[in-house]
Amino acid sequence: MGGTSAASGAAGEGFGEAEVAELCRDLIRIDTSNYGDGSGPGERAAAEFVAEKLAEFGLEPQIIESERGRASTIARIAGEDPSRPALLIHGHTDVVPANADDWTHHPFAGEIADGMVWGRGAVDMKDMDAMTLAVVRDRLRSGRKPPRDIVLAFLADEEAGGVYGAHHLVDKHPGLFEGVNEAIGEVGGFSFTVNENLRLYLVETAEKGMHWMRLTVDGTAGHGSMTNKDNAITELCEAVARLGRHKFPVRITKSVRHFLDELSDALGVELDPEDMDTTLERLGGIAKLIGATLRNTAQPTMLGAGYKVNVIPGQATAHVDGRFLPGYEEEFLTELDAVLGPRVRREAVHHDKAVETDFDGPLVAAMQSALVAEDPIARAVPYTLSGGTDAKSFSELGIRCFGFAPLRLPPELDFAGMFHGVDERVPVDSLKFGVRVLDRFIDQS
């Protein structure tokens, strides 16, 4: 960073603020691409990096491998009052793959340019990993204990459903999370500027369930030059096209209703849930996140069939990314089968539940208080995530989960569009803001 050491930083900066961008950069430089088939580099190097940074100031982290190279790092910080339930702060170290030819800066170079940290994971979610490390290292270095125990989890495999990360730890090592009743993690706490007097910070209180599926149609194999009324590809493509164009009905869940009420108040207009196109137009980049939380969705993502141009195959397959709202899984599956029709065989590839919690209580108050202390026009509001996080796994232990990775963002930055996108980047100032907010949040939580 222009030759300035992490320990020195700019005048008035704390230790954590001074080093957070470099921590983010260094994490990005560790390629942890998760291809979903076990062929990637794994998370071991990132787990060792995190463990080293935590051990430097006295913690004794554990590295747990579920499979060779699929490693997570866990540590517990003793709080002032060990009788209180503990807080979990979790993040994942794996990232989705990236094609370097598409990027302005190489996705694994971790370049700091134009006031931004660039690279795969800058948004999802090595930014939060870095902020957590920076805050914890600062507190350990200065001897500031949190009010209650904090469990830190830097996890493998979130991008493929968490089988080798959070799910493994919850199933095989639940004792690591003994006494934890609340958690914060990714995809929440980022800002949406309404006007010069109001900035909303979206805190995730719910997320859709996952139903990744394989669709199969069997037909009659034959010569490509002959007529064939039982072509598996034709039948499958027609079904996939119906599904891809199908619009599931609007279903307003508790968290979505709360968000719409807050948004209505912020914009000073009545919002009609049945006419959300007008509402989404007002939301700019975050419309990508919010739009898919109004209904169930099923997006075709892969097709496969055949092995030679003049051979009609006897089978065709497709993969679909299905997401259902809390409370609407049964309705989703019933509607899905009705759209696909009787010829299509559906089987789950990966399934995980929808989760939802209320937007209330002392932890929510701590979020709001910490945000306002650093941004006087901040207002925390709940929202539903259209994707999924490791919160699904931790909810199995009765842990109440929120998405809270606080970032004050420039209004013009399409933050939501960079999740799994090209030229992923996060402002250095936003990382420093996050460090300050998280530090305050821990003191008040």
PDB file of C-alpha atoms in Angstrom, residues 22-318:
ATOM      1  CA  GLU A  22      -3.178  -5.934   3.252  1.00  0.00           C
ATOM      2  CA  LEU A  23      -4.831  -8.869   4.987  1.00  0.00           C
ATOM      3  CA  CYS A  24      -7.549  -8.850   2.321  1.00  0.00           C
ATOM      4  CA  ARG A  25      -4.899  -8.628  -0.409  1.00  0.00           C
ATOM      5  CA  ASP A  26      -2.896 -11.523   1.036  1.00  0.00           C
ATOM      6  CA  LEU A  27      -5.991 -13.728   1.349  1.00  0.00           C
ATOM      7  CA  ILE A  28      -6.976 -13.017  -2.271  1.00  0.00           C
ATOM      8  CA  ARG A  29      -3.496 -14.060  -3.405  1.00  0.00           C
ATOM      9  CA  ILE A  30      -4.146 -17.532  -2.005  1.00  0.00           C
ATOM     10  CA  ASP A  31      -6.104 -19.263  -4.773  1.00  0.00           C
ATOM     11  CA  THR A  32      -8.936 -21.159  -3.076  1.00  0.00           C
ATOM     12  CA  SER A  33     -11.108 -21.690  -6.152  1.00  0.00           C
ATOM     13  CA  ASN A  34     -13.901 -24.157  -5.480  1.00  0.00           C
ATOM     14  CA  TYR A  35     -15.029 -25.945  -8.649  1.00  0.00           C
ATOM     15  CA  GLY A  36     -17.529 -28.063  -6.770  1.00  0.00           C
ATOM     16  CA  ASP A  37     -16.001 -31.345  -7.934  1.00  0.00           C
ATOM     17  CA  GLY A  38     -12.956 -31.623  -5.698  1.00  0.00           C
ATOM     18  CA  SER A  39     -10.527 -30.527  -8.397  1.00  0.00           C
ATOM     19  CA  GLY A  40      -9.604 -27.157  -6.941  1.00  0.00           C
ATOM     20  CA  PRO A  41      -6.586 -26.236  -4.799  1.00  0.00           C
ATOM     21  CA  GLY A  42      -8.546 -26.494  -1.558  1.00  0.00           C
ATOM     22  CA  GLU A  43      -8.430 -24.171   1.426  1.00  0.00           C
ATOM     23  CA  ARG A  44      -5.457 -25.563   3.380  1.00  0.00           C
ATOM     24  CA  ALA A  45      -3.095 -22.692   2.543  1.00  0.00           C
ATOM     25  CA  ALA A  46      -5.706 -20.110   3.544  1.00  0.00           C
ATOM     26  CA  ALA A  47      -6.470 -22.012   6.764  1.00  0.00           C
ATOM     27  CA  GLU A  48      -2.774 -21.990   7.663  1.00  0.00           C
ATOM     28  CA  PHE A  49      -2.498 -18.276   6.863  1.00  0.00           C
ATOM     29  CA  VAL A  50      -5.434 -17.468   9.144  1.00  0.00           C
ATOM     30  CA  ALA A  51      -4.111 -19.721  11.908  1.00  0.00           C
ATOM     31  CA  GLU A  52      -0.707 -18.034  11.747  1.00  0.00           C
ATOM     32  CA  LYS A  53      -2.247 -14.562  11.972  1.00  0.00           C
ATOM     33  CA  LEU A  54      -4.323 -15.579  15.006  1.00  0.00           C
ATOM     34  CA  ALA A  55      -1.472 -17.414  16.742  1.00  0.00           C
ATOM     35  CA  GLU A  56       0.787 -14.377  16.391  1.00  0.00           C
ATOM     36  CA  PHE A  57      -1.117 -12.693  19.211  1.00  0.00           C
ATOM     37  CA  GLY A  58      -1.683 -15.651  21.490  1.00  0.00           C
ATOM     38  CA  LEU A  59      -4.646 -17.676  20.215  1.00  0.00           C
ATOM     39  CA  GLU A  60      -4.363 -21.420  19.673  1.00  0.00           C
ATOM     40  CA  PRO A  61      -6.457 -22.074  16.554  1.00  0.00           C
ATOM     41  CA  GLN A  62      -7.349 -25.538  15.293  1.00  0.00           C
ATOM     42  CA  ILE A  63      -7.126 -26.532  11.649  1.00  0.00           C
ATOM     43  CA  ILE A  64      -9.618 -29.271  10.804  1.00  0.00           C
ATOM     44  CA  GLU A  65      -9.555 -31.098   7.478  1.00  0.00           C
ATOM     45  CA  SER A  66     -12.655 -32.947   6.324  1.00  0.00           C
ATOM     46  CA  GLU A  67     -10.841 -34.238   3.243  1.00  0.00           C
ATOM     47  CA  ARG A  68      -7.277 -33.712   2.052  1.00  0.00           C
ATOM     48  CA  GLY A  69      -6.813 -29.961   1.524  1.00  0.00           C
ATOM     49  CA  ARG A  70     -10.368 -29.060   2.578  1.00  0.00           C
ATOM     50  CA  ALA A  71      -9.442 -27.225   5.742  1.00  0.00           C
ATOM     51  CA  SER A  72     -11.210 -24.880   8.164  1.00  0.00           C
ATOM     52  CA  THR A  73      -9.701 -22.867  11.017  1.00  0.00           C
ATOM     53  CA  ILE A  74     -11.479 -22.542  14.387  1.00  0.00           C
ATOM     54  CA  ALA A  75     -10.502 -20.518  17.459  1.00  0.00           C
ATOM     55  CA  ARG A  76     -12.183 -19.372  20.666  1.00  0.00           C
ATOM     56  CA  ILE A  77     -11.515 -16.078  22.431  1.00  0.00           C
ATOM     57  CA  ALA A  78     -12.303 -15.978  26.136  1.00  0.00           C
ATOM     58  CA  GLY A  79     -14.693 -13.195  27.124  1.00  0.00           C
ATOM     59  CA  GLU A  80     -15.085 -11.149  30.300  1.00  0.00           C
ATOM     60  CA  ASP A  81     -18.191 -13.099  31.318  1.00  0.00           C
ATOM     61  CA  PRO A  82     -17.860 -16.823  30.486  1.00  0.00           C
ATOM     62  CA  SER A  83     -21.362 -17.464  31.849  1.00  0.00           C
ATOM     63  CA  ARG A  84     -22.924 -15.624  28.903  1.00  0.00           C
ATOM     64  CA  PRO A  85     -23.748 -17.458  25.664  1.00  0.00           C
ATOM     65  CA  ALA A  86     -20.990 -17.133  23.086  1.00  0.00           C
ATOM     66  CA  LEU A  87     -21.022 -15.297  19.737  1.00  0.00           C
ATOM     67  CA  LEU A  88     -19.900 -16.972  16.509  1.00  0.00           C
ATOM     68  CA  ILE A  89     -18.220 -14.912  13.783  1.00  0.00           C
ATOM     69  CA  HIS A  90     -17.865 -17.017  10.656  1.00  0.00           C
ATOM     70  CA  GLY A  91     -16.579 -16.588   7.128  1.00  0.00           C
ATOM     71  CA  HIS A  92     -15.542 -18.869   4.292  1.00  0.00           C
ATOM     72  CA  THR A  93     -12.163 -18.854   2.573  1.00  0.00           C
ATOM     73  CA  ASP A  94     -13.120 -20.605  -0.669  1.00  0.00           C
ATOM     74  CA  VAL A  95     -14.119 -18.626  -3.758  1.00  0.00           C
ATOM     75  CA  VAL A  96     -15.792 -19.364  -7.071  1.00  0.00           C
ATOM     76  CA  PRO A  97     -13.439 -19.754 -10.070  1.00  0.00           C
ATOM     77  CA  ALA A  98     -12.421 -16.799 -12.223  1.00  0.00           C
ATOM     78  CA  ASN A  99     -11.162 -16.405 -15.796  1.00  0.00           C
ATOM     79  CA  ALA A 100      -8.242 -13.970 -15.670  1.00  0.00           C
ATOM     80  CA  ASP A 101      -8.750 -12.881 -19.308  1.00  0.00           C
ATOM     81  CA  ASP A 102     -12.034 -11.219 -18.335  1.00  0.00           C
ATOM     82  CA  TRP A 103     -10.582  -9.087 -15.541  1.00  0.00           C
ATOM     83  CA  THR A 104      -8.988  -5.626 -15.428  1.00  0.00           C
ATOM     84  CA  HIS A 105      -6.630  -6.840 -12.689  1.00  0.00           C
ATOM     85  CA  HIS A 106      -5.685 -10.503 -12.329  1.00  0.00           C
ATOM     86  CA  PRO A 107      -8.263 -12.108 -10.022  1.00  0.00           C
ATOM     87  CA  PHE A 108      -5.614 -13.635  -7.763  1.00  0.00           C
ATOM     88  CA  ALA A 109      -3.088 -10.788  -7.745  1.00  0.00           C
ATOM     89  CA  GLY A 110      -4.795  -8.947  -4.913  1.00  0.00           C
ATOM     90  CA  GLU A 111      -3.870  -5.589  -6.366  1.00  0.00           C
ATOM     91  CA  ILE A 112      -4.634  -2.408  -4.449  1.00  0.00           C
ATOM     92  CA  ALA A 113      -5.429   0.268  -7.028  1.00  0.00           C
ATOM     93  CA  ASP A 114      -7.769   3.263  -7.332  1.00  0.00           C
ATOM     94  CA  GLY A 115      -8.607   3.011  -3.638  1.00  0.00           C
ATOM     95  CA  MET A 116      -9.848  -0.576  -4.059  1.00  0.00           C
ATOM     96  CA  VAL A 117      -8.658  -4.083  -3.270  1.00  0.00           C
ATOM     97  CA  TRP A 118      -9.241  -6.087  -6.439  1.00  0.00           C
ATOM     98  CA  GLY A 119      -9.605  -9.818  -6.859  1.00  0.00           C
ATOM     99  CA  ARG A 120     -11.715 -12.910  -6.539  1.00  0.00           C
ATOM    100  CA  GLY A 121     -13.094 -12.933  -3.009  1.00  0.00           C
ATOM    101  CA  ALA A 122     -12.836  -9.189  -2.427  1.00  0.00           C
ATOM    102  CA  VAL A 123     -16.632  -9.152  -2.056  1.00  0.00           C
ATOM    103  CA  ASP A 124     -17.382 -12.835  -1.409  1.00  0.00           C
ATOM    104  CA  MET A 125     -15.984 -12.997   1.203  1.00  0.00           C
ATOM    105  CA  LYS A 126     -12.324 -12.423   1.958  1.00  0.00           C
ATOM    106  CA  ASP A 127     -13.241  -8.833   2.794  1.00  0.00           C
ATOM    107  CA  MET A 128     -15.114 -10.013   5.904  1.00  0.00           C
ATOM    108  CA  ASP A 129     -12.384 -12.555   6.674  1.00  0.00           C
ATOM    109  CA  ALA A 130      -9.839  -9.740   6.607  1.00  0.00           C
ATOM    110  CA  MET A 131     -11.991  -7.400   8.708  1.00  0.00           C
ATOM    111  CA  THR A 132     -12.503 -10.130  11.306  1.00  0.00           C
ATOM    112  CA  LEU A 133      -8.787 -10.915  11.443  1.00  0.00           C
ATOM    113  CA  ALA A 134      -7.898  -7.226  11.688  1.00  0.00           C
ATOM    114  CA  VAL A 135     -10.337  -6.586  14.552  1.00  0.00           C
ATOM    115  CA  VAL A 136      -9.375  -9.714  16.485  1.00  0.00           C
ATOM    116  CA  ARG A 137      -5.643  -9.149  16.068  1.00  0.00           C
ATOM    117  CA  ASP A 138      -6.006  -5.557  17.272  1.00  0.00           C
ATOM    118  CA  ARG A 139      -7.981  -6.622  20.329  1.00  0.00           C
ATOM    119  CA  LEU A 140      -5.585  -9.442  21.188  1.00  0.00           C
ATOM    120  CA  ARG A 141      -2.595  -7.151  20.745  1.00  0.00           C
ATOM    121  CA  SER A 142      -4.051  -4.519  23.060  1.00  0.00           C
ATOM    122  CA  GLY A 143      -5.435  -7.028  25.570  1.00  0.00           C
ATOM    123  CA  ARG A 144      -9.081  -6.007  25.108  1.00  0.00           C
ATOM    124  CA  LYS A 145     -11.325  -8.933  25.981  1.00  0.00           C
ATOM    125  CA  PRO A 146     -14.791  -9.169  24.421  1.00  0.00           C
ATOM    126  CA  PRO A 147     -17.784  -9.081  26.780  1.00  0.00           C
ATOM    127  CA  ARG A 148     -18.469 -12.764  26.087  1.00  0.00           C
ATOM    128  CA  ASP A 149     -16.684 -15.676  24.435  1.00  0.00           C
ATOM    129  CA  ILE A 150     -16.271 -15.403  20.671  1.00  0.00           C
ATOM    130  CA  VAL A 151     -15.836 -18.406  18.407  1.00  0.00           C
ATOM    131  CA  LEU A 152     -14.096 -17.681  15.109  1.00  0.00           C
ATOM    132  CA  ALA A 153     -14.673 -19.982  12.130  1.00  0.00           C
ATOM    133  CA  PHE A 154     -12.924 -19.573   8.770  1.00  0.00           C
ATOM    134  CA  LEU A 155     -14.553 -22.263   6.677  1.00  0.00           C
ATOM    135  CA  ALA A 156     -13.991 -24.419   3.623  1.00  0.00           C
ATOM    136  CA  ASP A 157     -16.430 -25.245   0.830  1.00  0.00           C
ATOM    137  CA  GLU A 158     -19.215 -22.698   1.345  1.00  0.00           C
ATOM    138  CA  GLU A 159     -19.408 -22.095  -2.411  1.00  0.00           C
ATOM    139  CA  ALA A 160     -20.405 -25.732  -2.974  1.00  0.00           C
ATOM    140  CA  GLY A 161     -22.859 -26.023  -0.098  1.00  0.00           C
ATOM    141  CA  GLY A 162     -20.479 -26.376   2.854  1.00  0.00           C
ATOM    142  CA  VAL A 163     -20.298 -30.186   2.849  1.00  0.00           C
ATOM    143  CA  TYR A 164     -16.543 -30.128   3.558  1.00  0.00           C
ATOM    144  CA  GLY A 165     -16.715 -27.065   5.796  1.00  0.00           C
ATOM    145  CA  ALA A 166     -19.579 -25.909   8.019  1.00  0.00           C
ATOM    146  CA  HIS A 167     -21.698 -29.040   7.562  1.00  0.00           C
ATOM    147  CA  HIS A 168     -18.730 -31.238   8.472  1.00  0.00           C
ATOM    148  CA  LEU A 169     -17.946 -29.242  11.609  1.00  0.00           C
ATOM    149  CA  VAL A 170     -21.565 -29.161  12.771  1.00  0.00           C
ATOM    150  CA  ASP A 171     -21.973 -32.907  12.179  1.00  0.00           C
ATOM    151  CA  LYS A 172     -18.577 -34.126  13.434  1.00  0.00           C
ATOM    152  CA  HIS A 173     -17.319 -31.420  15.804  1.00  0.00           C
ATOM    153  CA  PRO A 174     -20.366 -29.721  17.369  1.00  0.00           C
ATOM    154  CA  GLY A 175     -18.477 -29.249  20.634  1.00  0.00           C
ATOM    155  CA  LEU A 176     -16.459 -26.471  18.995  1.00  0.00           C
ATOM    156  CA  PHE A 177     -19.613 -24.350  19.109  1.00  0.00           C
ATOM    157  CA  GLU A 178     -20.643 -25.184  22.662  1.00  0.00           C
ATOM    158  CA  GLY A 179     -22.543 -22.332  24.271  1.00  0.00           C
ATOM    159  CA  VAL A 180     -22.963 -20.333  21.034  1.00  0.00           C
ATOM    160  CA  ASN A 181     -26.441 -18.883  20.602  1.00  0.00           C
ATOM    161  CA  GLU A 182     -25.908 -16.139  17.982  1.00  0.00           C
ATOM    162  CA  ALA A 183     -23.767 -15.643  14.904  1.00  0.00           C
ATOM    163  CA  ILE A 184     -22.834 -13.111  12.263  1.00  0.00           C
ATOM    164  CA  GLY A 185     -21.524 -13.917   8.803  1.00  0.00           C
ATOM    165  CA  GLU A 186     -21.624 -12.804   5.195  1.00  0.00           C
ATOM    166  CA  VAL A 187     -23.935 -10.967   2.771  1.00  0.00           C
ATOM    167  CA  GLY A 188     -25.285  -8.327   5.087  1.00  0.00           C
ATOM    168  CA  GLY A 189     -24.385  -5.020   6.679  1.00  0.00           C
ATOM    169  CA  PHE A 190     -23.575  -3.265   3.394  1.00  0.00           C
ATOM    170  CA  SER A 191     -25.053   0.142   2.646  1.00  0.00           C
ATOM    171  CA  PHE A 192     -27.705   1.407   0.237  1.00  0.00           C
ATOM    172  CA  THR A 193     -27.766   5.209   0.041  1.00  0.00           C
ATOM    173  CA  VAL A 194     -31.335   6.518  -0.134  1.00  0.00           C
ATOM    174  CA  ASN A 195     -30.462  10.233   0.032  1.00  0.00           C
ATOM    175  CA  GLU A 196     -28.073  12.602   1.801  1.00  0.00           C
ATOM    176  CA  ASN A 197     -29.928  12.046   5.064  1.00  0.00           C
ATOM    177  CA  LEU A 198     -30.381   8.279   5.052  1.00  0.00           C
ATOM    178  CA  ARG A 199     -28.305   5.204   4.366  1.00  0.00           C
ATOM    179  CA  LEU A 200     -29.877   1.786   4.821  1.00  0.00           C
ATOM    180  CA  TYR A 201     -27.647  -1.086   5.928  1.00  0.00           C
ATOM    181  CA  LEU A 202     -29.150  -4.402   4.872  1.00  0.00           C
ATOM    182  CA  VAL A 203     -28.793  -7.076   7.554  1.00  0.00           C
ATOM    183  CA  GLU A 204     -29.603 -10.602   6.444  1.00  0.00           C
ATOM    184  CA  THR A 205     -32.223 -12.244   8.659  1.00  0.00           C
ATOM    185  CA  ALA A 206     -33.405 -14.931   6.242  1.00  0.00           C
ATOM    186  CA  GLU A 207     -32.200 -16.871   3.234  1.00  0.00           C
ATOM    187  CA  LYS A 208     -33.852 -19.059   0.678  1.00  0.00           C
ATOM    188  CA  GLY A 209     -33.487 -22.803   0.707  1.00  0.00           C
ATOM    189  CA  MET A 210     -31.449 -24.619  -1.947  1.00  0.00           C
ATOM    190  CA  HIS A 211     -32.645 -27.395  -4.214  1.00  0.00           C
ATOM    191  CA  TRP A 212     -30.003 -28.056  -6.858  1.00  0.00           C
ATOM    192  CA  MET A 213     -31.356 -30.757  -9.107  1.00  0.00           C
ATOM    193  CA  ARG A 214     -30.637 -32.969 -12.081  1.00  0.00           C
ATOM    194  CA  LEU A 215     -33.395 -33.427 -14.665  1.00  0.00           C
ATOM    195  CA  THR A 216     -33.379 -36.518 -16.849  1.00  0.00           C
ATOM    196  CA  VAL A 217     -35.479 -37.563 -19.837  1.00  0.00           C
ATOM    197  CA  ASP A 218     -35.195 -41.018 -21.410  1.00  0.00           C
ATOM    198  CA  GLY A 219     -36.043 -41.399 -25.071  1.00  0.00           C
ATOM    199  CA  THR A 220     -35.483 -43.696 -28.014  1.00  0.00           C
ATOM    200  CA  ALA A 221     -31.967 -43.771 -29.412  1.00  0.00           C
ATOM    201  CA  GLY A 222     -31.521 -43.874 -33.148  1.00  0.00           C
ATOM    202  CA  HIS A 223     -29.860 -42.631 -36.323  1.00  0.00           C
ATOM    203  CA  GLY A 224     -29.761 -38.855 -36.708  1.00  0.00           C
ATOM    204  CA  SER A 225     -30.953 -39.039 -40.303  1.00  0.00           C
ATOM    205  CA  MET A 226     -34.262 -40.676 -39.410  1.00  0.00           C
ATOM    206  CA  THR A 227     -37.454 -39.238 -37.922  1.00  0.00           C
ATOM    207  CA  ASN A 228     -37.824 -39.770 -34.202  1.00  0.00           C
ATOM    208  CA  LYS A 229     -40.924 -38.812 -32.217  1.00  0.00           C
ATOM    209  CA  ASP A 230     -39.305 -39.814 -28.919  1.00  0.00           C
ATOM    210  CA  ASN A 231     -36.201 -37.615 -28.952  1.00  0.00           C
ATOM    211  CA  ALA A 232     -34.967 -37.155 -25.369  1.00  0.00           C
ATOM    212  CA  ILE A 233     -33.238 -33.869 -26.187  1.00  0.00           C
ATOM    213  CA  THR A 234     -36.385 -32.362 -27.664  1.00  0.00           C
ATOM    214  CA  GLU A 235     -38.495 -33.392 -24.702  1.00  0.00           C
ATOM    215  CA  LEU A 236     -35.960 -32.147 -22.166  1.00  0.00           C
ATOM    216  CA  CYS A 237     -35.349 -28.828 -23.926  1.00  0.00           C
ATOM    217  CA  GLU A 238     -39.070 -28.107 -24.062  1.00  0.00           C
ATOM    218  CA  ALA A 239     -39.366 -28.805 -20.333  1.00  0.00           C
ATOM    219  CA  VAL A 240     -36.304 -26.706 -19.487  1.00  0.00           C
ATOM    220  CA  ALA A 241     -37.608 -23.839 -21.614  1.00  0.00           C
ATOM    221  CA  ARG A 242     -40.950 -23.949 -19.806  1.00  0.00           C
ATOM    222  CA  LEU A 243     -39.177 -23.869 -16.468  1.00  0.00           C
ATOM    223  CA  GLY A 244     -36.758 -21.115 -17.481  1.00  0.00           C
ATOM    224  CA  ARG A 245     -39.650 -18.860 -18.535  1.00  0.00           C
ATOM    225  CA  HIS A 246     -41.921 -19.778 -15.630  1.00  0.00           C
ATOM    226  CA  LYS A 247     -42.673 -17.028 -13.132  1.00  0.00           C
ATOM    227  CA  PHE A 248     -43.458 -18.321  -9.670  1.00  0.00           C
ATOM    228  CA  PRO A 249     -46.062 -16.312  -7.737  1.00  0.00           C
ATOM    229  CA  VAL A 250     -45.084 -13.501  -5.360  1.00  0.00           C
ATOM    230  CA  ARG A 251     -44.887 -14.685  -1.757  1.00  0.00           C
ATOM    231  CA  ILE A 252     -44.174 -12.026   0.880  1.00  0.00           C
ATOM    232  CA  THR A 253     -42.370 -13.593   3.842  1.00  0.00           C
ATOM    233  CA  LYS A 254     -41.908 -12.007   7.265  1.00  0.00           C
ATOM    234  CA  SER A 255     -38.424 -10.642   6.522  1.00  0.00           C
ATOM    235  CA  VAL A 256     -39.409  -9.352   3.083  1.00  0.00           C
ATOM    236  CA  ARG A 257     -42.469  -7.626   4.548  1.00  0.00           C
ATOM    237  CA  HIS A 258     -40.293  -5.938   7.172  1.00  0.00           C
ATOM    238  CA  PHE A 259     -37.822  -4.815   4.501  1.00  0.00           C
ATOM    239  CA  LEU A 260     -40.570  -3.431   2.273  1.00  0.00           C
ATOM    240  CA  ASP A 261     -42.070  -1.529   5.204  1.00  0.00           C
ATOM    241  CA  GLU A 262     -38.683   0.010   6.000  1.00  0.00           C
ATOM    242  CA  LEU A 263     -38.089   0.821   2.336  1.00  0.00           C
ATOM    243  CA  SER A 264     -41.540   2.368   2.002  1.00  0.00           C
ATOM    244  CA  ASP A 265     -40.814   4.609   4.979  1.00  0.00           C
ATOM    245  CA  ALA A 266     -37.376   5.545   3.632  1.00  0.00           C
ATOM    246  CA  LEU A 267     -38.683   6.406   0.161  1.00  0.00           C
ATOM    247  CA  GLY A 268     -41.874   8.023   1.432  1.00  0.00           C
ATOM    248  CA  VAL A 269     -44.066   5.989  -0.929  1.00  0.00           C
ATOM    249  CA  GLU A 270     -46.491   3.088  -0.675  1.00  0.00           C
ATOM    250  CA  LEU A 271     -45.050  -0.098  -2.146  1.00  0.00           C
ATOM    251  CA  ASP A 272     -47.326  -2.651  -3.763  1.00  0.00           C
ATOM    252  CA  PRO A 273     -45.876  -6.184  -3.421  1.00  0.00           C
ATOM    253  CA  GLU A 274     -47.832  -7.233  -6.513  1.00  0.00           C
ATOM    254  CA  ASP A 275     -46.187  -4.474  -8.573  1.00  0.00           C
ATOM    255  CA  MET A 276     -42.569  -4.913  -7.628  1.00  0.00           C
ATOM    256  CA  ASP A 277     -41.101  -3.853 -10.975  1.00  0.00           C
ATOM    257  CA  THR A 278     -41.604  -0.216  -9.995  1.00  0.00           C
ATOM    258  CA  THR A 279     -40.055  -0.817  -6.585  1.00  0.00           C
ATOM    259  CA  LEU A 280     -37.039  -2.641  -7.982  1.00  0.00           C
ATOM    260  CA  GLU A 281     -36.334   0.217 -10.374  1.00  0.00           C
ATOM    261  CA  ARG A 282     -35.706   2.410  -7.333  1.00  0.00           C
ATOM    262  CA  LEU A 283     -33.150   0.029  -5.834  1.00  0.00           C
ATOM    263  CA  GLY A 284     -30.382   0.186  -8.417  1.00  0.00           C
ATOM    264  CA  GLY A 285     -27.750  -2.536  -7.999  1.00  0.00           C
ATOM    265  CA  ILE A 286     -29.309  -4.193  -4.945  1.00  0.00           C
ATOM    266  CA  ALA A 287     -32.389  -5.039  -7.024  1.00  0.00           C
ATOM    267  CA  LYS A 288     -30.419  -8.142  -8.076  1.00  0.00           C
ATOM    268  CA  LEU A 289     -30.433  -9.291  -4.468  1.00  0.00           C
ATOM    269  CA  ILE A 290     -33.949  -8.209  -3.544  1.00  0.00           C
ATOM    270  CA  GLY A 291     -35.858  -9.166  -6.694  1.00  0.00           C
ATOM    271  CA  ALA A 292     -35.285 -12.888  -6.251  1.00  0.00           C
ATOM    272  CA  THR A 293     -36.538 -12.840  -2.646  1.00  0.00           C
ATOM    273  CA  LEU A 294     -40.125 -12.138  -3.698  1.00  0.00           C
ATOM    274  CA  ARG A 295     -40.771 -15.567  -5.160  1.00  0.00           C
ATOM    275  CA  ASN A 296     -39.334 -19.046  -5.565  1.00  0.00           C
ATOM    276  CA  THR A 297     -36.942 -19.436  -8.491  1.00  0.00           C
ATOM    277  CA  ALA A 298     -35.585 -22.229 -10.682  1.00  0.00           C
ATOM    278  CA  GLN A 299     -32.808 -21.326 -13.108  1.00  0.00           C
ATOM    279  CA  PRO A 300     -31.504 -23.868 -15.675  1.00  0.00           C
ATOM    280  CA  THR A 301     -27.704 -23.822 -15.552  1.00  0.00           C
ATOM    281  CA  MET A 302     -26.350 -26.893 -17.402  1.00  0.00           C
ATOM    282  CA  LEU A 303     -27.342 -29.176 -20.295  1.00  0.00           C
ATOM    283  CA  GLY A 304     -25.893 -32.498 -21.385  1.00  0.00           C
ATOM    284  CA  ALA A 305     -26.724 -35.070 -24.076  1.00  0.00           C
ATOM    285  CA  GLY A 306     -25.314 -37.025 -26.965  1.00  0.00           C
ATOM    286  CA  TYR A 307     -21.883 -38.162 -28.116  1.00  0.00           C
ATOM    287  CA  LYS A 308     -21.992 -37.926 -31.953  1.00  0.00           C
ATOM    288  CA  VAL A 309     -23.734 -35.624 -34.369  1.00  0.00           C
ATOM    289  CA  ASN A 310     -25.529 -38.394 -36.267  1.00  0.00           C
ATOM    290  CA  VAL A 311     -26.671 -40.358 -33.211  1.00  0.00           C
ATOM    291  CA  ILE A 312     -29.870 -39.491 -31.352  1.00  0.00           C
ATOM    292  CA  PRO A 313     -29.068 -40.232 -27.704  1.00  0.00           C
ATOM    293  CA  GLY A 314     -31.343 -42.267 -25.490  1.00  0.00           C
ATOM    294  CA  GLN A 315     -31.033 -39.831 -22.603  1.00  0.00           C
ATOM    295  CA  ALA A 316     -30.677 -36.098 -21.984  1.00  0.00           C
ATOM    296  CA  THR A 317     -29.918 -34.282 -18.727  1.00  0.00           C
ATOM    297  CA  ALA A 318     -30.033 -30.774 -17.336  1.00  0.00           C
TER     298      ALA A 318
END
